[in-house]
Amino acid sequence: MSTAASSTIEPPQAENERIGGLEGAEGTTTSMDRRLGRWLICAGLIALASAATLVYERLQIYVDAGHTTVCDINGLLSCGTVMRTPQAEAFGFPNPFIGLVGFSIVVTIGAAILAGAQFKKWFWICLNIGLGAATAFIMWLWFETTFHINALCLFCMIVWVMTITLFVKTTVHNISAGVIPASPSVRESARAWSWFAIGLWLILIFGIIVIRFFDVIMGMMQ
């Protein structure tokens, strides 16, 4: 009888292996979590530094309306031009202040993961939603700068790249961990496709920028 019972009861270790990713997302800090934690810290710090630079330059413009920012390189690459537009204050205050808060949170989450913090499924979903909202916002800013403002902000573009990377990496983590429902084959292959998705996304948006300002770029190279 004991033999029959043991054949029908799944050992705890086997069950943990079966639910692998989701258990890691809700219970223990896995190597997959730690990889994401490192990405959150590295990309978050780069974006945070860019946002801090933009905040500083925006404050200088408040003090001196004719201030030339460190990234006013030419007529096309001009942070000052972008900063002086209504789109640069979408919520009534300079957009980089959002980055200061948001990326500080991202870096803190990354540090907590590396320190062994364990987050529930709802937390991972909230992180994904937050980064998704940030990505939607920077894509709107990309559209506005490319087609309406007709000028580019160097540090803004750094933030774009880091935000897209963070969003894709977090989404892939959540798919692989089972936080976002997906078939086993999708969960297995998600990580392998993350860099392809990031690369394709960046090629698309920067390719459109090159096409949009091709004549200007060619003129600057002459």
mmCIF file of C-alpha atoms in Angstrom:
data_model
loop_
_atom_site.group_PDB
_atom_site.id
_atom_site.type_symbol
_atom_site.label_atom_id
_atom_site.label_comp_id
_atom_site.label_asym_id
_atom_site.label_seq_id
_atom_site.Cartn_x
_atom_site.Cartn_y
_atom_site.Cartn_z
ATOM 1 C CA MET A 1 0.000 0.000 0.000
ATOM 2 C CA SER A 2 2.833 2.374 0.791
ATOM 3 C CA THR A 3 4.287 1.664 -2.647
ATOM 4 C CA ALA A 4 1.010 2.538 -4.344
ATOM 5 C CA ALA A 5 0.648 5.715 -2.319
ATOM 6 C CA SER A 6 4.149 6.871 -3.136
ATOM 7 C CA SER A 7 3.491 6.375 -6.845
ATOM 8 C CA THR A 8 0.486 8.686 -6.795
ATOM 9 C CA ILE A 9 1.828 11.438 -4.550
ATOM 10 C CA GLU A 10 4.167 13.868 -6.270
ATOM 11 C CA PRO A 11 7.276 14.566 -4.169
ATOM 12 C CA PRO A 12 7.643 18.212 -3.125
ATOM 13 C CA GLN A 13 10.925 18.517 -5.025
ATOM 14 C CA ALA A 14 9.356 17.253 -8.250
ATOM 15 C CA GLU A 15 6.424 19.596 -7.807
ATOM 16 C CA ASN A 16 8.763 22.554 -7.337
ATOM 17 C CA GLU A 17 10.574 21.619 -10.534
ATOM 18 C CA ARG A 18 7.278 21.312 -12.370
ATOM 19 C CA ILE A 19 6.146 24.833 -11.487
ATOM 20 C CA GLY A 20 9.721 26.166 -11.660
ATOM 21 C CA GLY A 21 9.425 29.722 -12.949
ATOM 22 C CA LEU A 22 6.248 30.676 -11.113
ATOM 23 C CA GLU A 23 7.598 29.339 -7.835
ATOM 24 C CA GLY A 24 10.707 31.431 -8.403
ATOM 25 C CA ALA A 25 8.597 34.493 -9.101
ATOM 26 C CA GLU A 26 6.575 34.110 -5.915
ATOM 27 C CA GLY A 27 8.775 32.257 -3.483
ATOM 28 C CA THR A 28 12.522 32.181 -3.942
ATOM 29 C CA THR A 29 14.970 34.449 -5.711
ATOM 30 C CA THR A 30 16.096 32.497 -8.775
ATOM 31 C CA SER A 31 19.032 33.072 -11.118
ATOM 32 C CA MET A 32 16.504 34.426 -13.620
ATOM 33 C CA ASP A 33 15.352 36.969 -11.030
ATOM 34 C CA ARG A 34 18.945 37.977 -10.316
ATOM 35 C CA ARG A 35 19.654 38.526 -14.009
ATOM 36 C CA LEU A 36 16.671 40.828 -14.201
ATOM 37 C CA GLY A 37 17.812 42.531 -11.005
ATOM 38 C CA ARG A 38 21.151 43.361 -12.599
ATOM 39 C CA TRP A 39 19.378 44.737 -15.659
ATOM 40 C CA LEU A 40 17.094 46.871 -13.515
ATOM 41 C CA ILE A 41 20.094 48.346 -11.721
ATOM 42 C CA CYS A 42 22.327 48.924 -14.761
ATOM 43 C CA ALA A 43 19.710 50.256 -17.182
ATOM 44 C CA GLY A 44 17.941 52.087 -14.373
ATOM 45 C CA LEU A 45 21.119 53.908 -13.326
ATOM 46 C CA ILE A 46 21.901 54.957 -16.902
ATOM 47 C CA ALA A 47 18.368 56.275 -17.374
ATOM 48 C CA LEU A 48 18.442 57.909 -13.940
ATOM 49 C CA ALA A 49 21.687 59.732 -14.748
ATOM 50 C CA SER A 50 20.194 60.938 -18.036
ATOM 51 C CA ALA A 51 17.027 62.127 -16.303
ATOM 52 C CA ALA A 52 19.085 63.918 -13.643
ATOM 53 C CA THR A 53 21.082 65.698 -16.355
ATOM 54 C CA LEU A 54 17.876 66.783 -18.063
ATOM 55 C CA VAL A 55 16.459 68.064 -14.770
ATOM 56 C CA TYR A 56 19.610 70.095 -14.152
ATOM 57 C CA GLU A 57 19.546 71.570 -17.649
ATOM 58 C CA ARG A 58 15.845 72.376 -17.381
ATOM 59 C CA LEU A 59 16.422 74.214 -14.111
ATOM 60 C CA GLN A 60 19.191 76.198 -15.789
ATOM 61 C CA ILE A 61 16.738 77.242 -18.489
ATOM 62 C CA TYR A 62 14.344 78.439 -15.783
ATOM 63 C CA VAL A 63 17.153 80.592 -14.382
ATOM 64 C CA ASP A 64 18.447 81.761 -17.759
ATOM 65 C CA ALA A 65 16.028 81.577 -20.680
ATOM 66 C CA GLY A 66 18.933 81.736 -23.125
ATOM 67 C CA HIS A 67 20.877 78.893 -21.495
ATOM 68 C CA THR A 68 22.648 76.508 -23.892
ATOM 69 C CA THR A 69 22.418 72.929 -22.643
ATOM 70 C CA VAL A 70 25.255 70.412 -22.773
ATOM 71 C CA CYS A 71 23.443 68.540 -25.535
ATOM 72 C CA ASP A 72 22.672 71.501 -27.783
ATOM 73 C CA ILE A 73 24.948 70.151 -30.490
ATOM 74 C CA ASN A 74 23.286 71.483 -33.630
ATOM 75 C CA GLY A 75 19.891 72.316 -35.063
ATOM 76 C CA LEU A 76 18.793 68.683 -35.014
ATOM 77 C CA LEU A 77 20.372 67.462 -31.774
ATOM 78 C CA SER A 78 19.136 70.124 -29.387
ATOM 79 C CA CYS A 79 17.863 69.238 -25.927
ATOM 80 C CA GLY A 80 17.117 72.901 -25.287
ATOM 81 C CA THR A 81 14.729 73.065 -28.225
ATOM 82 C CA VAL A 82 12.851 70.005 -26.997
ATOM 83 C CA MET A 83 12.789 71.221 -23.379
ATOM 84 C CA ARG A 84 11.100 74.475 -24.353
ATOM 85 C CA THR A 85 8.084 72.746 -25.930
ATOM 86 C CA PRO A 86 4.733 71.963 -24.248
ATOM 87 C CA GLN A 87 5.364 68.243 -24.795
ATOM 88 C CA ALA A 88 8.338 68.479 -22.417
ATOM 89 C CA GLU A 89 5.888 69.254 -19.607
ATOM 90 C CA ALA A 90 3.133 66.782 -20.402
ATOM 91 C CA PHE A 91 1.742 66.835 -16.849
ATOM 92 C CA GLY A 92 2.430 70.461 -16.010
ATOM 93 C CA PHE A 93 6.012 69.958 -14.854
ATOM 94 C CA PRO A 94 9.211 68.838 -16.631
ATOM 95 C CA ASN A 95 9.009 65.217 -17.760
ATOM 96 C CA PRO A 96 12.485 64.310 -16.398
ATOM 97 C CA PHE A 97 11.138 64.621 -12.849
ATOM 98 C CA ILE A 98 9.030 61.552 -13.631
ATOM 99 C CA GLY A 99 12.215 59.773 -14.657
ATOM 100 C CA LEU A 100 13.961 60.718 -11.421
ATOM 101 C CA VAL A 101 11.226 59.070 -9.376
ATOM 102 C CA GLY A 102 10.484 56.161 -11.693
ATOM 103 C CA PHE A 103 14.047 55.041 -12.342
ATOM 104 C CA SER A 104 14.940 55.421 -8.664
ATOM 105 C CA ILE A 105 12.180 52.917 -7.939
ATOM 106 C CA VAL A 106 13.463 50.603 -10.685
ATOM 107 C CA VAL A 107 17.013 50.671 -9.299
ATOM 108 C CA THR A 108 15.706 50.042 -5.782
ATOM 109 C CA ILE A 109 13.725 47.019 -6.969
ATOM 110 C CA GLY A 110 16.807 45.666 -8.735
ATOM 111 C CA ALA A 111 18.920 46.078 -5.606
ATOM 112 C CA ALA A 112 16.224 44.394 -3.519
ATOM 113 C CA ILE A 113 16.172 41.417 -5.897
ATOM 114 C CA LEU A 114 19.941 41.001 -5.678
ATOM 115 C CA ALA A 115 19.678 41.244 -1.892
ATOM 116 C CA GLY A 116 17.319 38.263 -1.930
ATOM 117 C CA ALA A 117 13.933 39.959 -1.759
ATOM 118 C CA GLN A 118 11.012 37.750 -2.747
ATOM 119 C CA PHE A 119 8.094 39.313 -4.578
ATOM 120 C CA LYS A 120 4.598 38.012 -5.156
ATOM 121 C CA LYS A 121 3.044 37.565 -8.564
ATOM 122 C CA TRP A 122 1.022 40.775 -8.262
ATOM 123 C CA PHE A 123 4.217 42.767 -7.693
ATOM 124 C CA TRP A 124 5.808 41.459 -10.893
ATOM 125 C CA ILE A 125 2.627 42.297 -12.785
ATOM 126 C CA CYS A 126 2.598 45.836 -11.356
ATOM 127 C CA LEU A 127 6.252 46.283 -12.338
ATOM 128 C CA ASN A 128 5.440 45.142 -15.860
ATOM 129 C CA ILE A 129 2.458 47.494 -16.083
ATOM 130 C CA GLY A 130 4.520 50.405 -14.777
ATOM 131 C CA LEU A 131 7.287 49.837 -17.307
ATOM 132 C CA GLY A 132 4.663 49.361 -20.010
ATOM 133 C CA ALA A 133 3.158 52.747 -19.159
ATOM 134 C CA ALA A 134 6.632 54.316 -19.201
ATOM 135 C CA THR A 135 7.295 52.762 -22.604
ATOM 136 C CA ALA A 136 4.007 54.067 -23.990
ATOM 137 C CA PHE A 137 4.918 57.529 -22.710
ATOM 138 C CA ILE A 138 8.384 57.571 -24.274
ATOM 139 C CA MET A 139 6.946 56.290 -27.554
ATOM 140 C CA TRP A 140 4.575 59.266 -27.544
ATOM 141 C CA LEU A 141 7.541 61.546 -26.885
ATOM 142 C CA TRP A 142 9.442 59.860 -29.721
ATOM 143 C CA PHE A 143 6.535 60.549 -32.073
ATOM 144 C CA GLU A 144 6.261 64.169 -30.963
ATOM 145 C CA THR A 145 9.974 64.916 -31.277
ATOM 146 C CA THR A 146 10.246 63.165 -34.633
ATOM 147 C CA PHE A 147 7.164 64.506 -36.384
ATOM 148 C CA HIS A 148 6.114 67.684 -34.555
ATOM 149 C CA ILE A 149 9.049 69.234 -32.685
ATOM 150 C CA ASN A 150 11.550 68.327 -35.418
ATOM 151 C CA ALA A 151 14.456 68.189 -32.985
ATOM 152 C CA LEU A 152 16.066 65.414 -30.968
ATOM 153 C CA CYS A 153 17.231 65.278 -27.369
ATOM 154 C CA LEU A 154 20.325 63.117 -26.836
ATOM 155 C CA PHE A 155 19.660 62.283 -23.193
ATOM 156 C CA CYS A 156 15.995 61.677 -23.963
ATOM 157 C CA MET A 157 17.014 59.073 -26.533
ATOM 158 C CA ILE A 158 19.195 57.343 -23.947
ATOM 159 C CA VAL A 159 16.127 57.152 -21.704
ATOM 160 C CA TRP A 160 14.113 55.721 -24.600
ATOM 161 C CA VAL A 161 16.629 52.922 -25.140
ATOM 162 C CA MET A 162 16.865 52.043 -21.451
ATOM 163 C CA THR A 163 13.087 52.103 -20.958
ATOM 164 C CA ILE A 164 12.436 49.823 -23.920
ATOM 165 C CA THR A 165 15.157 47.445 -22.730
ATOM 166 C CA LEU A 166 13.733 47.347 -19.208
ATOM 167 C CA PHE A 167 10.206 46.748 -20.472
ATOM 168 C CA VAL A 168 11.186 43.902 -22.801
ATOM 169 C CA LYS A 169 13.491 42.261 -20.248
ATOM 170 C CA THR A 170 10.829 42.420 -17.529
ATOM 171 C CA THR A 171 8.125 41.110 -19.858
ATOM 172 C CA VAL A 172 10.342 38.224 -20.962
ATOM 173 C CA HIS A 173 11.164 37.434 -17.333
ATOM 174 C CA ASN A 174 7.482 37.340 -16.429
ATOM 175 C CA ILE A 175 6.643 35.128 -19.399
ATOM 176 C CA SER A 176 9.484 32.727 -18.585
ATOM 177 C CA ALA A 177 8.542 32.655 -14.901
ATOM 178 C CA GLY A 178 4.886 31.962 -15.620
ATOM 179 C CA VAL A 179 3.682 35.285 -14.228
ATOM 180 C CA ILE A 180 2.249 36.096 -17.655
ATOM 181 C CA PRO A 181 0.311 33.058 -18.941
ATOM 182 C CA ALA A 182 1.945 31.442 -21.960
ATOM 183 C CA SER A 183 2.420 28.010 -23.461
ATOM 184 C CA PRO A 184 5.472 25.986 -22.358
ATOM 185 C CA SER A 185 7.137 26.488 -25.742
ATOM 186 C CA VAL A 186 6.728 30.270 -25.518
ATOM 187 C CA ARG A 187 8.063 30.287 -21.963
ATOM 188 C CA GLU A 188 11.113 28.307 -23.028
ATOM 189 C CA SER A 189 11.934 30.464 -26.043
ATOM 190 C CA ALA A 190 11.056 33.894 -24.635
ATOM 191 C CA ARG A 191 14.507 34.726 -23.285
ATOM 192 C CA ALA A 192 16.201 33.752 -26.546
ATOM 193 C CA TRP A 193 14.090 36.298 -28.409
ATOM 194 C CA SER A 194 14.473 39.214 -25.992
ATOM 195 C CA TRP A 195 17.451 40.830 -27.712
ATOM 196 C CA PHE A 196 15.873 40.310 -31.108
ATOM 197 C CA ALA A 197 12.757 42.159 -29.921
ATOM 198 C CA ILE A 198 14.809 44.978 -28.398
ATOM 199 C CA GLY A 199 17.009 45.296 -31.481
ATOM 200 C CA LEU A 200 14.069 45.283 -33.879
ATOM 201 C CA TRP A 201 12.241 47.904 -31.817
ATOM 202 C CA LEU A 202 15.261 50.217 -31.687
ATOM 203 C CA ILE A 203 16.055 49.748 -35.374
ATOM 204 C CA LEU A 204 12.469 50.675 -36.176
ATOM 205 C CA ILE A 205 12.303 53.901 -34.167
ATOM 206 C CA PHE A 206 15.806 55.117 -35.016
ATOM 207 C CA GLY A 207 15.430 54.021 -38.619
ATOM 208 C CA ILE A 208 12.335 56.205 -38.884
ATOM 209 C CA ILE A 209 14.308 59.079 -37.357
ATOM 210 C CA VAL A 210 17.059 58.656 -39.959
ATOM 211 C CA ILE A 211 14.516 58.586 -42.786
ATOM 212 C CA ARG A 212 12.639 61.564 -41.353
ATOM 213 C CA PHE A 213 15.763 63.721 -41.027
ATOM 214 C CA PHE A 214 17.837 62.188 -43.816
ATOM 215 C CA ASP A 215 18.343 65.460 -45.679
ATOM 216 C CA VAL A 216 19.329 67.264 -42.479
ATOM 217 C CA ILE A 217 21.786 64.519 -41.536
ATOM 218 C CA MET A 218 23.335 64.531 -45.003
ATOM 219 C CA GLY A 219 23.634 68.309 -44.844
ATOM 220 C CA MET A 220 25.486 68.113 -41.521
ATOM 221 C CA MET A 221 27.931 65.571 -42.938
ATOM 222 C CA GLN A 222 28.958 67.765 -45.862
#
